[in-house]
């Protein structure tokens, strides 16, 4: 691929578009942010819904008010995965696998903020953060017990338990509902989108989005499918395959590929919005150049600072970007109710950070930031983006000015 980035056609959708709480924290940037109490799902044991270590699952709910009192935003927490017994046992002793080790107060910022000036579209919605403690993007249903160690792989049941706890609290009467998530939580949004819609009344306007959850089924620099192999172990251990979309698994020679959004997305019926960086840092470090593919550390400096990448490495990174856009091409061509915001930042998760969600220098499309693309204008309009993403300039390549536009 030529180092000078050529114009790339791509849909940029309109999307993004959250309650009062008694706790406040003053950030270094001078903005007030809300601290929200944890709610344990007391009835989760009835469903056998447990975190890895057997503790009860949890969420944080900040109530909506005013015009947003009947609107709901559910945000899956991210935090990687575990795909074997040793890594899951280790995870179970941390906040990634047990609510016992989680902070009981969670800062709500970015898409979760209740400040109208910082989050103009969702500030008054009911905003919920679903805590992540199962290690498989809320998708597993299995248990490991060898008489010495006990692990619960119950992400699917945790998802169901939290939804059933929220329905009588007002979710069951929602006027609008958005399911979202970051990283492993963004992947969970793909996996649970249609199921979320099935829980809600037919007259509820339901939509889903994913931030940094579009993980690619891509060969690494040593030409191995490292991420696919990792997911295969995860899916087998956690019992995930039974919960993957049946239309997708029935169409694939390798059903486990349906854990990857690029294969599952075309089967999602609910309107969907994809927010991702084409140079996603996690995927750069763990899919394209995992440690196993670079034993001599040739990519060490490039990983630390993209400005230190040599010409050959830049071409590989730009090839990864091209592959991500190609993987989204089917969605671009055939989606009539979805959209996307793909930028070239070296970033991972942009919706929960106030600096990238809605700030003076956050990434913009036609002088509109991500947060100003409102919920009700979810269908992709004709927008153009011309290399003016200010926060990314110091991280992008020297010749990274580019144009993204919808097809005529």
XYZ file of C-alpha atoms in Angstrom:
408
model
C 0.000 0.000 0.000
C 1.350 3.454 -0.900
C 2.654 5.384 2.085
C 0.698 8.426 0.957
C -2.771 7.617 2.163
C -5.243 7.592 -0.715
C -8.846 8.730 -0.250
C -10.856 5.898 1.190
C -14.623 5.697 0.821
C -16.440 4.793 3.945
C -19.734 5.436 5.632
C -19.557 7.822 8.545
C -22.832 7.411 10.383
C -24.750 9.702 12.646
C -24.964 8.262 16.105
C -23.840 8.829 19.410
C -25.496 10.354 21.110
C -27.182 9.882 29.682
C -28.935 11.377 35.969
C -28.409 12.641 39.101
C -26.106 11.331 41.797
C -25.080 12.641 45.198
C -21.366 11.968 44.720
C -18.998 14.267 42.868
C -15.289 14.310 42.072
C -13.301 17.246 40.717
C -11.069 16.158 37.858
C -7.688 17.563 36.923
C -9.293 19.064 33.844
C -11.683 21.064 35.973
C -14.919 19.248 35.109
C -17.334 17.760 37.619
C -17.832 14.050 37.234
C -20.241 11.739 38.969
C -19.401 8.846 41.260
C -22.072 6.146 41.114
C -22.671 3.422 43.671
C -22.424 -0.270 42.807
C -25.573 -2.395 42.841
C -25.139 -6.136 43.428
C -27.621 -8.377 41.612
C -28.969 -10.189 44.669
C -31.157 -12.612 42.710
C -28.356 -13.657 40.357
C -27.775 -16.892 42.277
C -31.238 -18.080 41.203
C -29.951 -18.087 37.623
C -26.549 -19.444 38.592
C -25.043 -16.128 37.449
C -21.681 -15.692 39.148
C -18.394 -13.960 38.503
C -15.349 -16.162 37.934
C -14.763 -16.526 41.685
C -18.419 -17.105 42.592
C -19.207 -13.557 43.701
C -22.413 -11.836 42.627
C -22.411 -9.710 39.452
C -23.007 -5.978 39.647
C -23.761 -2.761 37.814
C -23.825 0.979 38.460
C -27.037 2.892 37.692
C -27.333 6.673 37.490
C -30.996 7.605 37.113
C -32.277 9.674 34.234
C -34.383 12.778 34.623
C -36.507 15.214 32.675
C -36.914 14.405 29.011
C -34.494 11.464 29.372
C -36.288 9.732 32.247
C -37.562 6.935 29.997
C -34.404 6.541 27.948
C -31.721 3.990 28.828
C -28.052 3.524 27.962
C -26.356 0.288 29.005
C -22.565 0.250 28.771
C -20.608 -3.010 28.948
C -17.328 -2.642 30.810
C -14.245 -3.910 28.981
C -11.074 -5.546 30.223
C -9.684 -8.322 28.040
C -10.334 -12.039 28.385
C -8.951 -15.249 29.859
C -8.713 -18.394 27.729
C -7.173 -21.047 29.989
C -7.431 -22.192 33.602
C -4.238 -20.502 34.892
C -5.131 -17.096 33.433
C -8.746 -17.360 34.627
C -7.650 -18.368 38.143
C -5.376 -15.349 38.218
C -8.137 -13.117 36.876
C -10.583 -14.411 39.518
C -8.345 -12.863 42.199
C -8.680 -9.377 40.693
C -11.404 -6.843 39.912
C -11.611 -8.419 36.450
C -13.019 -11.619 37.890
C -14.670 -10.705 41.170
C -16.923 -7.933 42.455
C -15.204 -8.374 45.815
C -12.188 -6.532 44.420
C -14.043 -3.862 42.457
C -14.355 -0.222 43.435
C -17.803 0.296 44.913
C -17.985 3.791 43.402
C -17.421 4.270 39.687
C -16.671 7.541 37.883
C -19.137 8.241 35.068
C -17.544 10.339 32.336
C -17.695 10.650 28.574
C -20.758 8.886 27.243
C -21.789 8.183 30.860
C -21.527 11.778 32.091
C -24.598 13.544 33.512
C -23.242 16.951 32.543
C -25.190 18.456 29.640
C -22.215 20.494 28.470
C -19.969 17.399 28.350
C -22.475 14.829 27.090
C -25.327 16.741 25.433
C -27.232 13.763 24.021
C -27.220 11.267 26.904
C -26.663 13.335 30.057
C -30.236 12.909 31.329
C -30.730 9.274 30.332
C -30.703 6.353 32.741
C -27.059 5.310 32.377
C -25.856 1.877 33.464
C -22.357 0.439 33.569
C -22.358 -3.373 33.539
C -19.326 -4.611 35.473
C -17.217 -7.224 33.709
C -16.201 -10.245 35.769
C -16.577 -13.346 33.574
C -13.617 -13.051 31.178
C -15.515 -13.872 27.957
C -17.447 -10.724 26.966
C -20.571 -11.806 28.873
C -20.965 -14.813 26.535
C -19.986 -18.023 28.346
C -21.991 -20.659 30.157
C -19.833 -23.348 31.776
C -18.108 -24.246 35.041
C -14.722 -25.671 35.990
C -14.393 -27.739 39.146
C -11.519 -30.168 39.648
C -12.083 -30.600 43.365
C -9.404 -28.037 44.172
C -10.273 -25.029 42.077
C -13.707 -23.736 41.101
C -14.372 -21.229 38.315
C -17.697 -19.999 36.991
C -17.815 -19.117 33.289
C -21.289 -17.597 33.441
C -21.151 -14.409 31.388
C -24.352 -15.197 29.490
C -26.233 -15.730 32.750
C -24.748 -12.537 34.215
C -26.082 -10.627 31.219
C -29.539 -12.142 31.713
C -29.512 -11.526 35.478
C -28.620 -7.846 35.091
C -31.261 -7.283 32.411
C -33.926 -8.993 34.520
C -32.931 -6.824 37.476
C -33.209 -3.627 35.415
C -36.486 -4.363 33.617
C -38.723 -3.659 36.639
C -36.621 -0.581 37.469
C -37.822 1.120 34.313
C -35.907 -0.520 31.474
C -39.022 -2.550 30.655
C -40.843 0.696 29.826
C -38.021 2.381 27.935
C -38.871 4.766 25.113
C -35.316 4.640 23.736
C -32.541 2.189 24.600
C -28.914 2.008 23.533
C -26.595 -0.927 24.247
C -22.941 -0.012 24.054
C -19.542 -1.041 25.381
C -15.799 -0.564 25.153
C -13.141 -3.106 24.071
C -14.209 -6.553 25.337
C -17.435 -4.769 26.282
C -17.694 -3.450 22.726
C -17.444 -7.035 21.525
C -20.244 -7.910 23.968
C -22.433 -5.317 22.238
C -22.118 -7.239 18.977
C -22.869 -10.534 20.721
C -25.939 -9.347 22.650
C -27.467 -6.630 20.485
C -30.463 -8.526 19.093
C -31.051 -10.297 22.396
C -31.203 -6.899 24.095
C -33.886 -5.785 21.653
C -35.878 -8.969 22.345
C -36.144 -8.082 26.045
C -37.781 -4.724 25.334
C -41.281 -3.731 24.173
C -41.890 -3.659 20.434
C -42.442 0.106 20.503
C -39.065 0.821 22.135
C -36.506 2.367 19.815
C -33.481 0.084 20.317
C -30.000 0.597 18.927
C -26.507 -0.716 19.666
C -22.976 0.529 19.357
C -19.455 -0.719 19.916
C -16.397 1.301 20.874
C -13.074 -0.408 20.043
C -14.807 -3.779 19.862
C -14.343 -4.551 16.169
C -11.534 -7.077 16.683
C -10.179 -8.421 13.409
C -9.590 -12.024 12.416
C -6.193 -11.050 11.051
C -2.870 -12.817 10.627
C -0.036 -11.411 12.696
C 3.319 -10.340 11.229
C 4.539 -13.950 11.408
C 1.450 -14.997 9.382
C -0.155 -16.887 12.267
C -3.776 -16.517 13.355
C -2.787 -15.666 16.927
C -6.060 -13.985 17.869
C -8.168 -16.708 16.315
C -6.241 -19.327 18.297
C -6.703 -17.291 21.465
C -10.452 -17.033 20.884
C -10.721 -20.749 20.100
C -9.345 -21.551 23.558
C -11.672 -19.017 25.152
C -14.751 -20.279 23.352
C -14.016 -23.891 24.274
C -13.261 -23.159 27.935
C -16.199 -20.828 28.553
C -18.782 -22.725 26.493
C -19.409 -19.731 24.255
C -20.275 -21.410 20.950
C -23.785 -22.352 22.074
C -24.526 -18.645 22.582
C -23.219 -17.375 19.247
C -25.640 -16.331 16.515
C -27.009 -19.509 14.957
C -27.342 -17.983 11.484
C -23.696 -17.027 11.605
C -22.348 -20.315 12.978
C -24.436 -22.242 10.440
C -22.795 -20.342 7.612
C -19.154 -20.724 8.693
C -16.810 -23.665 8.228
C -15.257 -22.559 11.528
C -18.244 -21.570 13.725
C -15.934 -20.005 16.319
C -15.229 -17.228 13.816
C -18.629 -15.798 14.715
C -17.027 -14.451 17.882
C -15.354 -11.948 15.555
C -17.629 -8.972 14.745
C -16.630 -8.948 11.076
C -18.523 -12.233 10.594
C -21.366 -11.626 13.069
C -22.278 -8.052 12.127
C -24.239 -8.829 8.964
C -26.612 -11.053 10.966
C -27.469 -8.353 13.524
C -30.954 -7.038 12.788
C -30.934 -4.140 15.262
C -29.468 -0.816 14.025
C -25.773 -0.756 14.889
C -23.049 1.885 15.074
C -19.325 1.044 14.961
C -16.833 3.394 16.614
C -13.250 2.275 16.120
C -9.767 3.393 15.261
C -8.278 1.864 12.157
C -4.991 1.876 14.074
C -6.489 0.479 17.281
C -3.627 0.253 19.783
C -4.777 -3.001 21.384
C -5.090 -4.714 18.030
C -1.752 -3.297 16.897
C -0.045 -4.736 20.004
C -1.936 -8.022 20.393
C -3.339 -9.035 16.997
C -0.958 -7.599 14.415
C 2.249 -7.694 16.484
C 1.718 -9.942 19.521
C 4.846 -10.683 21.600
C 4.974 -14.209 20.184
C 5.376 -12.821 16.654
C 8.191 -10.442 17.558
C 10.557 -12.395 19.863
C 13.559 -10.186 19.004
C 11.690 -6.955 19.676
C 12.038 -5.383 16.227
C 8.732 -3.593 16.804
C 9.535 -2.440 20.344
C 10.153 1.227 19.559
C 7.361 1.379 16.987
C 4.901 0.104 19.611
C 6.071 2.688 22.135
C 5.846 5.553 19.667
C 4.370 5.297 16.149
C 6.646 8.144 15.065
C 9.546 5.694 15.511
C 8.136 3.193 13.028
C 10.231 2.631 9.932
C 8.856 2.682 6.394
C 8.268 -1.087 6.263
C 6.397 -1.020 9.574
C 4.274 1.913 8.418
C 3.276 -0.044 5.320
C 2.228 -3.007 7.493
C 0.204 -0.735 9.767
C -1.488 0.896 6.797
C -2.235 -2.565 5.442
C -3.948 -3.378 8.744
C -6.021 -0.213 8.402
C -6.984 -1.220 4.867
C -8.022 -4.686 6.075
C -10.246 -3.160 8.755
C -12.012 -1.014 6.184
C -12.420 -4.029 3.913
C -13.892 -6.024 6.801
C -16.441 -3.230 7.274
C -17.225 -2.955 3.556
C -20.220 -5.323 3.631
C -21.754 -3.304 6.456
C -21.049 -0.141 4.481
C -22.689 -1.405 1.296
C -25.779 -3.052 2.710
C -26.618 -1.478 6.061
C -29.543 0.911 5.788
C -29.952 1.686 9.492
C -26.401 1.603 10.817
C -23.313 3.743 10.662
C -19.700 4.067 11.695
C -17.054 6.511 12.852
C -13.607 5.202 11.912
C -10.651 7.465 12.663
C -6.900 7.028 12.430
C -6.001 7.741 16.034
C -3.605 5.459 17.855
C -6.222 4.843 20.525
C -8.348 2.177 22.177
C -11.747 3.114 23.647
C -12.803 6.691 23.005
C -16.355 6.999 24.321
C -15.749 6.852 28.101
C -12.880 9.342 28.065
C -14.090 12.927 28.258
C -11.071 14.113 26.299
C -11.960 12.046 23.237
C -15.733 11.933 23.685
C -16.555 15.632 23.819
C -13.831 18.236 24.199
C -12.608 21.258 22.286
C -9.995 19.177 20.450
C -11.716 15.788 20.260
C -11.984 14.064 16.837
C -14.644 15.690 14.671
C -16.636 15.105 11.479
C -17.676 18.249 9.616
C -16.925 20.129 12.847
C -19.130 17.741 14.843
C -17.662 15.597 17.601
C -18.733 11.998 18.235
C -21.087 12.996 21.032
C -23.057 15.475 18.934
C -24.213 12.845 16.463
C -27.563 12.248 17.999
C -29.398 9.024 18.668
C -32.407 9.724 16.488
C -30.259 10.467 13.436
C -28.758 7.013 13.379
C -28.863 6.391 9.627
C -25.645 7.302 7.784
C -25.848 10.740 6.164
C -23.571 12.150 3.510
C -20.652 13.452 5.538
C -17.025 14.034 4.761
C -14.034 13.990 7.085
C -10.835 15.723 6.014
C -7.723 15.049 8.113
C -8.506 17.549 10.864
C -8.641 15.265 13.894
C -6.509 17.489 16.066
C -5.859 15.088 18.908
C -4.486 12.550 16.468
C -2.095 14.773 14.548
C 0.903 14.110 16.749
C 0.259 10.347 16.568
C -0.391 9.914 12.880
C 2.036 9.422 10.051
C 3.658 12.321 8.276
C 1.512 11.790 5.198
C -1.725 10.903 6.956
C -4.118 13.525 5.601
C -7.048 11.612 4.203
C -10.628 11.924 3.092
C -13.505 9.772 4.176
C -16.856 10.245 2.521
C -20.067 8.446 1.819
C -20.674 7.110 -1.645
C -22.785 9.265 -3.930
